[in-house]
Amino acid sequence: MCFGIPMQVRSIDGFIAHCEAKGVTREANLFMLQYEDIAVGDYIVVHLGQAIDKVSAEQAAAAWEIYDSMLVGEDARAG
């Protein structure tokens, strides 16, 4: 199963966004969103190093709530 991870844009250099989520930083290629107005502080969904969607802060937080609950469930099964 693959996930798109919501991340906040911290800086932009051409088509490369430097992003952060939960203390983890990654680069994301913005080429697929080249016609979107992406700015520092925005949230994007990153999948395999590509920004695939722009989302609101609320949408990003809702996705992370789901991901966090999935991780808690996984930890309970492993423990």
CSV table of N, CA and C in Angstrom, one decimal:
chain,number,residue,atom,x,y,z
A,1,MET,N,0.8,-1.2,0.0
A,1,MET,CA,0.0,0.0,0.0
A,1,MET,C,0.9,1.2,0.0
A,2,CYS,N,0.5,2.2,-0.8
A,2,CYS,CA,1.3,3.5,-0.9
A,2,CYS,C,0.5,4.6,-0.3
A,3,PHE,N,1.2,5.5,0.3
A,3,PHE,CA,0.5,6.7,0.9
A,3,PHE,C,1.1,8.0,0.3
A,4,GLY,N,0.3,8.9,0.2
A,4,GLY,CA,0.7,10.3,-0.1
A,4,GLY,C,0.8,11.0,1.3
A,5,ILE,N,1.9,11.6,1.6
A,5,ILE,CA,2.1,12.2,2.9
A,5,ILE,C,2.0,13.7,2.9
A,6,PRO,N,1.1,14.2,3.7
A,6,PRO,CA,0.9,15.7,3.7
A,6,PRO,C,2.2,16.3,4.4
A,7,MET,N,2.8,17.3,3.8
A,7,MET,CA,3.9,17.9,4.3
A,7,MET,C,3.8,19.4,4.1
A,8,GLN,N,4.4,20.2,5.0
A,8,GLN,CA,4.4,21.6,4.9
A,8,GLN,C,5.6,22.1,4.2
A,9,VAL,N,5.4,23.0,3.2
A,9,VAL,CA,6.5,23.6,2.4
A,9,VAL,C,7.3,24.6,3.3
A,10,ARG,N,8.6,24.3,3.5
A,10,ARG,CA,9.5,25.2,4.2
A,10,ARG,C,10.3,26.2,3.4
A,11,SER,N,10.6,25.7,2.2
A,11,SER,CA,11.3,26.6,1.2
A,11,SER,C,11.1,26.0,-0.2
A,12,ILE,N,11.4,26.9,-1.2
A,12,ILE,CA,11.2,26.5,-2.6
A,12,ILE,C,12.4,26.9,-3.4
A,13,ASP,N,13.0,26.0,-4.2
A,13,ASP,CA,14.1,26.3,-5.0
A,13,ASP,C,13.7,25.8,-6.4
A,14,GLY,N,13.2,26.7,-7.3
A,14,GLY,CA,12.8,26.2,-8.6
A,14,GLY,C,11.6,25.3,-8.5
A,15,PHE,N,11.7,24.1,-9.0
A,15,PHE,CA,10.7,23.1,-8.9
A,15,PHE,C,10.9,22.1,-7.7
A,16,ILE,N,11.8,22.5,-6.8
A,16,ILE,CA,12.0,21.6,-5.6
A,16,ILE,C,11.5,22.3,-4.4
A,17,ALA,N,10.6,21.7,-3.6
A,17,ALA,CA,10.1,22.2,-2.4
A,17,ALA,C,10.8,21.4,-1.2
A,18,HIS,N,11.3,22.1,-0.3
A,18,HIS,CA,11.9,21.5,0.9
A,18,HIS,C,10.8,21.5,1.9
A,19,CYS,N,10.4,20.3,2.4
A,19,CYS,CA,9.2,20.1,3.1
A,19,CYS,C,9.5,19.4,4.5
A,20,GLU,N,8.5,19.6,5.4
A,20,GLU,CA,8.6,19.0,6.7
A,20,GLU,C,7.3,18.4,7.2
A,21,ALA,N,7.4,17.3,7.9
A,21,ALA,CA,6.2,16.7,8.5
A,21,ALA,C,6.7,15.9,9.7
A,22,LYS,N,6.2,16.2,10.9
A,22,LYS,CA,6.5,15.5,12.1
A,22,LYS,C,8.0,15.4,12.4
A,23,GLY,N,8.7,16.5,12.1
A,23,GLY,CA,10.2,16.5,12.3
A,23,GLY,C,11.0,15.9,11.2
A,24,VAL,N,10.4,15.3,10.2
A,24,VAL,CA,11.1,14.7,9.1
A,24,VAL,C,11.1,15.7,7.9
A,25,THR,N,12.3,15.9,7.3
A,25,THR,CA,12.3,16.8,6.1
A,25,THR,C,12.6,16.0,4.9
A,26,ARG,N,12.0,16.4,3.8
A,26,ARG,CA,12.2,15.8,2.5
A,26,ARG,C,12.1,16.8,1.4
A,27,GLU,N,12.7,16.5,0.2
A,27,GLU,CA,12.5,17.3,-0.9
A,27,GLU,C,11.4,16.7,-1.8
A,28,ALA,N,10.6,17.6,-2.4
A,28,ALA,CA,9.5,17.1,-3.3
A,28,ALA,C,9.6,17.9,-4.6
A,29,ASN,N,9.5,17.2,-5.7
A,29,ASN,CA,9.4,17.8,-7.0
A,29,ASN,C,8.1,18.4,-7.2
A,30,LEU,N,8.0,19.7,-7.6
A,30,LEU,CA,6.8,20.4,-7.8
A,30,LEU,C,6.3,20.4,-9.2
A,31,PHE,N,6.9,19.8,-10.1
A,31,PHE,CA,6.6,19.8,-11.5
A,31,PHE,C,5.2,19.5,-11.8
A,32,MET,N,4.6,18.5,-11.1
A,32,MET,CA,3.2,18.1,-11.4
A,32,MET,C,2.2,19.2,-11.0
A,33,LEU,N,2.7,20.1,-10.1
A,33,LEU,CA,1.8,21.2,-9.6
A,33,LEU,C,2.3,22.5,-10.1
A,34,GLN,N,3.0,22.5,-11.3
A,34,GLN,CA,3.6,23.7,-11.8
A,34,GLN,C,2.5,24.8,-12.1
A,35,TYR,N,1.3,24.5,-12.2
A,35,TYR,CA,0.3,25.5,-12.5
A,35,TYR,C,-0.5,25.9,-11.2
A,36,GLU,N,-0.1,25.3,-10.1
A,36,GLU,CA,-0.7,25.7,-8.8
A,36,GLU,C,0.1,26.8,-8.2
A,37,ASP,N,-0.5,27.6,-7.4
A,37,ASP,CA,0.3,28.7,-6.7
A,37,ASP,C,0.8,28.1,-5.3
A,38,ILE,N,2.0,27.5,-5.3
A,38,ILE,CA,2.5,26.9,-4.1
A,38,ILE,C,3.5,27.9,-3.5
A,39,ALA,N,3.3,28.1,-2.2
A,39,ALA,CA,4.2,29.1,-1.4
A,39,ALA,C,4.6,28.4,-0.1
A,40,VAL,N,5.7,29.0,0.4
A,40,VAL,CA,6.2,28.6,1.7
A,40,VAL,C,5.0,28.7,2.7
A,41,GLY,N,4.9,27.6,3.5
A,41,GLY,CA,3.8,27.5,4.5
A,41,GLY,C,2.6,26.7,4.0
A,42,ASP,N,2.5,26.5,2.7
A,42,ASP,CA,1.4,25.6,2.2
A,42,ASP,C,1.7,24.2,2.5
A,43,TYR,N,0.6,23.4,2.4
A,43,TYR,CA,0.7,21.9,2.6
A,43,TYR,C,0.5,21.3,1.2
A,44,ILE,N,1.3,20.3,1.0
A,44,ILE,CA,1.2,19.5,-0.3
A,44,ILE,C,1.3,18.0,0.1
A,45,VAL,N,0.7,17.2,-0.7
A,45,VAL,CA,0.8,15.7,-0.6
A,45,VAL,C,1.9,15.2,-1.4
A,46,VAL,N,2.9,14.5,-0.7
A,46,VAL,CA,4.1,14.0,-1.4
A,46,VAL,C,4.0,12.5,-1.5
A,47,HIS,N,4.2,12.0,-2.7
A,47,HIS,CA,4.2,10.6,-3.0
A,47,HIS,C,5.4,10.3,-3.9
A,48,LEU,N,6.3,9.4,-3.4
A,48,LEU,CA,7.5,9.0,-4.1
A,48,LEU,C,8.3,10.2,-4.6
A,49,GLY,N,8.4,11.2,-3.7
A,49,GLY,CA,9.2,12.4,-4.0
A,49,GLY,C,8.5,13.4,-4.9
A,50,GLN,N,7.3,13.2,-5.3
A,50,GLN,CA,6.6,14.1,-6.2
A,50,GLN,C,5.4,14.8,-5.4
A,51,ALA,N,5.3,16.1,-5.5
A,51,ALA,CA,4.1,16.7,-5.0
A,51,ALA,C,2.9,16.4,-5.9
A,52,ILE,N,1.9,15.9,-5.4
A,52,ILE,CA,0.8,15.4,-6.2
A,52,ILE,C,-0.5,16.2,-6.0
A,53,ASP,N,-0.6,17.0,-4.9
A,53,ASP,CA,-1.8,17.8,-4.6
A,53,ASP,C,-1.5,18.8,-3.6
A,54,LYS,N,-2.2,19.9,-3.6
A,54,LYS,CA,-2.1,21.0,-2.6
A,54,LYS,C,-3.3,20.8,-1.7
A,55,VAL,N,-3.1,20.8,-0.4
A,55,VAL,CA,-4.3,20.6,0.5
A,55,VAL,C,-4.2,21.7,1.6
A,56,SER,N,-5.3,21.8,2.3
A,56,SER,CA,-5.4,22.8,3.4
A,56,SER,C,-4.7,22.3,4.6
A,57,ALA,N,-4.4,23.1,5.5
A,57,ALA,CA,-3.9,22.7,6.8
A,57,ALA,C,-4.8,21.7,7.5
A,58,GLU,N,-6.1,22.0,7.4
A,58,GLU,CA,-7.1,21.1,8.0
A,58,GLU,C,-7.1,19.7,7.4
A,59,GLN,N,-7.0,19.6,6.1
A,59,GLN,CA,-6.9,18.3,5.4
A,59,GLN,C,-5.7,17.6,5.8
A,60,ALA,N,-4.5,18.3,5.9
A,60,ALA,CA,-3.3,17.7,6.3
A,60,ALA,C,-3.4,17.1,7.7
A,61,ALA,N,-4.0,17.9,8.6
A,61,ALA,CA,-4.1,17.4,10.0
A,61,ALA,C,-5.0,16.2,10.0
A,62,ALA,N,-6.1,16.2,9.3
A,62,ALA,CA,-7.0,15.1,9.3
A,62,ALA,C,-6.4,13.8,8.8
A,63,ALA,N,-5.5,13.9,7.7
A,63,ALA,CA,-4.8,12.8,7.2
A,63,ALA,C,-3.8,12.2,8.3
A,64,TRP,N,-3.1,13.1,9.0
A,64,TRP,CA,-2.2,12.7,10.0
A,64,TRP,C,-2.9,12.0,11.1
A,65,GLU,N,-4.1,12.5,11.5
A,65,GLU,CA,-4.9,11.8,12.5
A,65,GLU,C,-5.1,10.3,12.1
A,66,ILE,N,-5.5,10.1,10.9
A,66,ILE,CA,-5.7,8.8,10.4
A,66,ILE,C,-4.4,8.0,10.4
A,67,TYR,N,-3.4,8.5,9.9
A,67,TYR,CA,-2.1,7.8,9.9
A,67,TYR,C,-1.6,7.5,11.3
A,68,ASP,N,-1.8,8.4,12.2
A,68,ASP,CA,-1.4,8.2,13.6
A,68,ASP,C,-2.2,7.0,14.2
A,69,SER,N,-3.5,7.0,14.0
A,69,SER,CA,-4.3,5.9,14.5
A,69,SER,C,-3.9,4.6,13.9
A,70,MET,N,-3.5,4.6,12.6
A,70,MET,CA,-3.1,3.3,12.0
A,70,MET,C,-1.8,2.8,12.6
A,71,LEU,N,-0.9,3.8,12.9
A,71,LEU,CA,0.4,3.4,13.6
A,71,LEU,C,0.1,2.8,15.0
A,72,VAL,N,-0.8,3.4,15.7
A,72,VAL,CA,-1.1,2.9,17.1
A,72,VAL,C,-1.6,1.5,17.0
A,73,GLY,N,-2.5,1.3,16.0
A,73,GLY,CA,-3.1,-0.1,15.8
A,73,GLY,C,-2.0,-1.1,15.4
A,74,GLU,N,-1.1,-0.7,14.6
A,74,GLU,CA,0.1,-1.5,14.2
A,74,GLU,C,0.9,-1.9,15.4
A,75,ASP,N,1.2,-0.9,16.2
A,75,ASP,CA,2.0,-1.1,17.4
A,75,ASP,C,1.4,-2.1,18.4
A,76,ALA,N,0.1,-2.0,18.5
A,76,ALA,CA,-0.7,-2.8,19.4
A,76,ALA,C,-0.6,-4.3,18.9
A,77,ARG,N,-0.7,-4.5,17.6
A,77,ARG,CA,-0.6,-5.9,17.1
A,77,ARG,C,0.8,-6.4,17.2
A,78,ALA,N,1.8,-5.6,17.1
A,78,ALA,CA,3.2,-6.0,17.2
A,78,ALA,C,3.6,-6.3,18.6
A,79,GLY,N,3.0,-5.6,19.6
A,79,GLY,CA,3.4,-5.7,21.0
A,79,GLY,C,2.7,-6.8,21.7
